[in-house]
């Protein structure tokens, strides 16, 4: 006989929410590593001792983390999901009849107490500390990289840089993103990163960068910067910047210093792509931080017309000279000056020249300097650390260890965009980008902990 499902009529129910959450559920596995006990002490100075009790800030943080852990981008939908989903209610400590806050609560907390207290940074560093405690961070090798994330703006709502008048902006009536842009004009990660102005400026979010770096039609973006430990791809630090090389390189320095100050971690070696291989950056890595650079050199000295490039010349530091492939020497100067200040290089760049008579009689002149009487080679400032970086990149350690491990940070960005759904920002302004990137990094580290440190079952404990 065909059965029929009917709802039993009961006045009282014996329902245990804890028993209805599977042991292998993502939120249950993540909850073991999430400690939010310090957030109330951080937020206490920002609350009055009078008035009605506010919404629990821990509830707001847990709901935000659910959104980033599960890829729910809309806060309205997030409130709906928490209302009907038992696992979400369990994670947020709401029980069966707890009231879910309105979606506008997130905006009030985000633009108020959370940013004033830098609460999300506190939560992020707490998760990183837990990763270190669980043994997921080796500390020997770090990798750094940046990825472009689309800003929440329309390309049509923008103006050319020449038409953008900062002095005409009314700070009292301007949107929050515009006010944040004005506050970051002297910030090394944004306005002060470079004197070069972008071609176009967005009206809704002027701090976003107009760029075509992805070899596609130009768009407005922010850069999400990660510093990771290469053992298990744990994100040690995160930073939001403009999408230009100078800002991204500056963020790398900031993150390396901050991780050392906060956690006492200093890597033996650092790996990155060519964008971080400038002379100044390599000099900072090698001399200031004493770190081995597995970073390809940012170099434009290679010639494309078939003639000899600077790399074809042999440098002899003991004699302060270059030797050309024909064995002739190139010297910086060929006389002794009575005034020691004369003949010294300007701006750190040195020029080494061959003798005109030697070049004119050389059989390889057409391969060396066909359009000049004599060949000269420049030696940039910090060229010794650039040579060291070239040796490191050519080594077997880079090919077998550092190079492959650098791709782990690229995989994190792929996971960020494809799994967590953060291909486009939902919030505007530098602070909005910072909040979204920080929450996403917290979610990725929590998922890493849940994957690599699973909870043992009772059977495993008995055995």
mmCIF file of C-alpha atoms in Angstrom, residues 206-392:
data_model
loop_
_atom_site.group_PDB
_atom_site.id
_atom_site.type_symbol
_atom_site.label_atom_id
_atom_site.label_comp_id
_atom_site.label_asym_id
_atom_site.label_seq_id
_atom_site.Cartn_x
_atom_site.Cartn_y
_atom_site.Cartn_z
ATOM 1 C CA UNK A 206 38.265 56.990 -7.492
ATOM 2 C CA UNK A 207 40.849 54.937 -5.554
ATOM 3 C CA UNK A 208 40.395 52.001 -7.945
ATOM 4 C CA UNK A 209 42.988 51.736 -10.704
ATOM 5 C CA UNK A 210 42.250 51.916 -14.432
ATOM 6 C CA UNK A 211 44.432 49.155 -15.841
ATOM 7 C CA UNK A 212 44.820 46.772 -18.758
ATOM 8 C CA UNK A 213 47.442 44.621 -17.028
ATOM 9 C CA UNK A 214 45.551 41.413 -17.812
ATOM 10 C CA UNK A 215 45.995 42.048 -21.571
ATOM 11 C CA UNK A 216 42.262 42.542 -21.879
ATOM 12 C CA UNK A 217 40.073 45.630 -22.216
ATOM 13 C CA UNK A 218 40.975 48.058 -19.432
ATOM 14 C CA UNK A 219 38.918 47.910 -16.223
ATOM 15 C CA UNK A 220 38.919 49.430 -12.735
ATOM 16 C CA UNK A 221 40.540 47.118 -10.185
ATOM 17 C CA UNK A 222 42.207 46.764 -6.803
ATOM 18 C CA UNK A 223 45.174 44.491 -6.045
ATOM 19 C CA UNK A 224 44.891 41.747 -3.445
ATOM 20 C CA UNK A 225 48.395 41.072 -2.066
ATOM 21 C CA UNK A 226 49.241 37.789 -0.311
ATOM 22 C CA UNK A 227 52.335 36.737 1.615
ATOM 23 C CA UNK A 228 52.229 32.974 2.179
ATOM 24 C CA UNK A 229 54.339 30.296 3.794
ATOM 25 C CA UNK A 230 55.257 27.847 1.036
ATOM 26 C CA UNK A 231 54.987 24.670 3.142
ATOM 27 C CA UNK A 232 51.191 24.527 3.246
ATOM 28 C CA UNK A 233 50.196 27.775 1.487
ATOM 29 C CA UNK A 234 49.033 29.442 4.706
ATOM 30 C CA UNK A 235 48.333 33.145 4.164
ATOM 31 C CA UNK A 236 50.554 35.006 6.630
ATOM 32 C CA UNK A 237 49.500 38.521 5.610
ATOM 33 C CA UNK A 238 47.165 40.303 3.240
ATOM 34 C CA UNK A 239 47.111 43.877 1.953
ATOM 35 C CA UNK A 240 44.924 45.920 -0.404
ATOM 36 C CA UNK A 241 46.620 48.347 -2.815
ATOM 37 C CA UNK A 242 46.265 50.087 -6.142
ATOM 38 C CA UNK A 243 46.872 47.861 -9.145
ATOM 39 C CA UNK A 244 50.332 49.137 -10.021
ATOM 40 C CA UNK A 245 53.726 47.536 -9.556
ATOM 41 C CA UNK A 246 55.107 50.153 -7.150
ATOM 42 C CA UNK A 247 52.193 49.741 -4.742
ATOM 43 C CA UNK A 248 52.363 45.935 -4.887
ATOM 44 C CA UNK A 249 56.110 45.907 -4.220
ATOM 45 C CA UNK A 250 55.627 48.313 -1.329
ATOM 46 C CA UNK A 251 52.934 46.022 0.073
ATOM 47 C CA UNK A 252 55.373 43.087 -0.068
ATOM 48 C CA UNK A 253 57.851 44.996 2.110
ATOM 49 C CA UNK A 254 55.101 45.982 4.525
ATOM 50 C CA UNK A 255 53.883 42.405 4.868
ATOM 51 C CA UNK A 256 57.345 40.899 5.394
ATOM 52 C CA UNK A 257 58.097 43.439 8.139
ATOM 53 C CA UNK A 258 54.701 43.028 9.768
ATOM 54 C CA UNK A 259 54.910 39.228 9.900
ATOM 55 C CA UNK A 260 58.343 39.465 11.509
ATOM 56 C CA UNK A 261 57.124 41.956 14.107
ATOM 57 C CA UNK A 262 53.842 40.185 14.865
ATOM 58 C CA UNK A 263 54.860 36.520 14.785
ATOM 59 C CA UNK A 264 58.669 36.583 14.870
ATOM 60 C CA UNK A 265 58.844 34.812 11.494
ATOM 61 C CA UNK A 266 61.652 35.671 9.121
ATOM 62 C CA UNK A 267 62.146 33.463 6.057
ATOM 63 C CA UNK A 268 65.416 32.059 4.792
ATOM 64 C CA UNK A 269 64.319 32.707 1.218
ATOM 65 C CA UNK A 270 61.629 34.633 -0.616
ATOM 66 C CA UNK A 271 60.207 33.824 -4.032
ATOM 67 C CA UNK A 272 58.172 36.087 -6.311
ATOM 68 C CA UNK A 273 57.733 36.918 -9.989
ATOM 69 C CA UNK A 274 59.652 39.446 -12.092
ATOM 70 C CA UNK A 275 57.540 42.385 -10.920
ATOM 71 C CA UNK A 276 59.392 42.231 -7.578
ATOM 72 C CA UNK A 277 62.838 41.964 -9.188
ATOM 73 C CA UNK A 278 63.823 45.636 -9.310
ATOM 74 C CA UNK A 279 67.255 46.655 -8.043
ATOM 75 C CA UNK A 280 65.862 48.560 -5.042
ATOM 76 C CA UNK A 281 63.649 45.678 -3.950
ATOM 77 C CA UNK A 282 66.389 43.079 -4.318
ATOM 78 C CA UNK A 283 68.784 45.292 -2.348
ATOM 79 C CA UNK A 284 66.200 45.525 0.451
ATOM 80 C CA UNK A 285 65.654 41.751 0.446
ATOM 81 C CA UNK A 286 69.361 40.869 0.450
ATOM 82 C CA UNK A 287 71.044 43.623 2.450
ATOM 83 C CA UNK A 288 68.326 44.903 4.773
ATOM 84 C CA UNK A 289 66.509 41.630 5.499
ATOM 85 C CA UNK A 290 69.303 39.066 4.846
ATOM 86 C CA UNK A 291 66.943 36.892 2.758
ATOM 87 C CA UNK A 292 67.938 34.765 -0.229
ATOM 88 C CA UNK A 293 66.070 36.123 -3.300
ATOM 89 C CA UNK A 294 64.561 33.524 -5.627
ATOM 90 C CA UNK A 295 63.181 36.383 -7.707
ATOM 91 C CA UNK A 296 63.774 36.834 -11.467
ATOM 92 C CA UNK A 297 65.506 40.142 -12.146
ATOM 93 C CA UNK A 298 63.453 42.956 -13.648
ATOM 94 C CA UNK A 299 65.824 43.723 -16.512
ATOM 95 C CA UNK A 300 65.388 45.491 -19.868
ATOM 96 C CA UNK A 301 69.017 45.411 -20.964
ATOM 97 C CA UNK A 302 68.546 42.517 -23.413
ATOM 98 C CA UNK A 303 68.816 43.704 -27.001
ATOM 99 C CA UNK A 304 66.420 42.510 -29.682
ATOM 100 C CA UNK A 305 68.360 43.578 -32.802
ATOM 101 C CA UNK A 306 70.793 40.653 -32.710
ATOM 102 C CA UNK A 307 73.723 42.577 -31.250
ATOM 103 C CA UNK A 308 75.454 41.666 -28.004
ATOM 104 C CA UNK A 309 73.560 42.478 -24.815
ATOM 105 C CA UNK A 310 75.083 43.401 -21.469
ATOM 106 C CA UNK A 311 74.774 39.786 -20.341
ATOM 107 C CA UNK A 312 77.279 38.781 -23.033
ATOM 108 C CA UNK A 313 79.981 40.847 -21.323
ATOM 109 C CA UNK A 314 81.970 39.383 -18.413
ATOM 110 C CA UNK A 315 82.173 41.409 -15.212
ATOM 111 C CA UNK A 316 85.423 41.355 -13.231
ATOM 112 C CA UNK A 317 84.778 43.016 -9.853
ATOM 113 C CA UNK A 318 88.390 42.745 -8.723
ATOM 114 C CA UNK A 319 89.520 44.811 -11.723
ATOM 115 C CA UNK A 320 86.384 46.990 -11.913
ATOM 116 C CA UNK A 321 85.923 46.286 -15.602
ATOM 117 C CA UNK A 322 83.914 44.393 -18.220
ATOM 118 C CA UNK A 323 85.418 42.102 -20.837
ATOM 119 C CA UNK A 324 83.701 41.855 -24.214
ATOM 120 C CA UNK A 325 83.326 38.465 -25.986
ATOM 121 C CA UNK A 326 86.488 39.312 -27.956
ATOM 122 C CA UNK A 327 88.447 39.790 -24.711
ATOM 123 C CA UNK A 328 88.786 43.578 -24.853
ATOM 124 C CA UNK A 329 88.311 45.544 -21.654
ATOM 125 C CA UNK A 330 85.738 48.229 -20.957
ATOM 126 C CA UNK A 331 86.704 50.658 -18.182
ATOM 127 C CA UNK A 332 84.791 53.283 -16.292
ATOM 128 C CA UNK A 333 87.550 55.895 -16.739
ATOM 129 C CA UNK A 334 91.126 55.735 -17.966
ATOM 130 C CA UNK A 335 92.812 58.511 -16.044
ATOM 131 C CA UNK A 336 93.464 59.542 -12.451
ATOM 132 C CA UNK A 337 91.705 62.716 -11.303
ATOM 133 C CA UNK A 338 93.307 65.126 -8.882
ATOM 134 C CA UNK A 339 89.824 65.830 -7.545
ATOM 135 C CA UNK A 340 88.334 62.537 -6.213
ATOM 136 C CA UNK A 341 84.789 63.809 -6.820
ATOM 137 C CA UNK A 342 85.388 64.020 -10.557
ATOM 138 C CA UNK A 343 84.689 60.971 -12.629
ATOM 139 C CA UNK A 344 82.285 59.543 -10.059
ATOM 140 C CA UNK A 345 79.014 58.061 -11.360
ATOM 141 C CA UNK A 346 75.783 59.972 -11.059
ATOM 142 C CA UNK A 347 72.658 58.396 -9.535
ATOM 143 C CA UNK A 348 74.480 55.145 -8.893
ATOM 144 C CA UNK A 349 74.818 54.213 -12.560
ATOM 145 C CA UNK A 350 78.291 53.549 -13.950
ATOM 146 C CA UNK A 351 79.290 53.573 -17.610
ATOM 147 C CA UNK A 352 82.125 51.358 -18.862
ATOM 148 C CA UNK A 353 83.578 52.212 -22.282
ATOM 149 C CA UNK A 354 85.880 50.496 -24.735
ATOM 150 C CA UNK A 355 88.563 52.351 -26.654
ATOM 151 C CA UNK A 356 87.505 53.686 -30.017
ATOM 152 C CA UNK A 357 90.624 52.406 -31.749
ATOM 153 C CA UNK A 358 90.025 48.903 -30.438
ATOM 154 C CA UNK A 359 86.368 48.837 -31.518
ATOM 155 C CA UNK A 360 87.129 50.178 -34.990
ATOM 156 C CA UNK A 361 89.621 47.362 -35.621
ATOM 157 C CA UNK A 362 87.531 44.633 -33.991
ATOM 158 C CA UNK A 363 86.198 41.941 -36.375
ATOM 159 C CA UNK A 364 82.976 41.677 -34.347
ATOM 160 C CA UNK A 365 82.048 45.350 -34.515
ATOM 161 C CA UNK A 366 78.891 44.664 -36.531
ATOM 162 C CA UNK A 367 77.677 42.303 -33.797
ATOM 163 C CA UNK A 368 78.637 44.696 -31.018
ATOM 164 C CA UNK A 369 78.162 48.366 -31.929
ATOM 165 C CA UNK A 370 77.360 48.761 -35.647
ATOM 166 C CA UNK A 371 75.983 52.292 -35.208
ATOM 167 C CA UNK A 372 78.530 53.645 -32.706
ATOM 168 C CA UNK A 373 82.255 54.330 -32.772
ATOM 169 C CA UNK A 374 82.837 52.395 -29.547
ATOM 170 C CA UNK A 375 80.824 50.164 -27.262
ATOM 171 C CA UNK A 376 79.845 51.074 -23.732
ATOM 172 C CA UNK A 377 78.017 49.060 -21.067
ATOM 173 C CA UNK A 378 76.190 50.517 -18.077
ATOM 174 C CA UNK A 379 76.237 48.936 -14.654
ATOM 175 C CA UNK A 380 73.205 49.798 -12.567
ATOM 176 C CA UNK A 381 73.192 50.537 -8.868
ATOM 177 C CA UNK A 382 72.891 47.365 -6.744
ATOM 178 C CA UNK A 383 74.022 45.271 -9.709
ATOM 179 C CA UNK A 384 75.802 42.918 -7.311
ATOM 180 C CA UNK A 385 72.514 41.874 -5.680
ATOM 181 C CA UNK A 386 70.970 41.571 -9.120
ATOM 182 C CA UNK A 387 73.764 39.181 -10.067
ATOM 183 C CA UNK A 388 73.088 37.226 -6.878
ATOM 184 C CA UNK A 389 69.396 36.985 -7.792
ATOM 185 C CA UNK A 390 70.307 35.715 -11.257
ATOM 186 C CA UNK A 391 72.463 32.997 -9.703
ATOM 187 C CA UNK A 392 69.660 32.012 -7.316
#
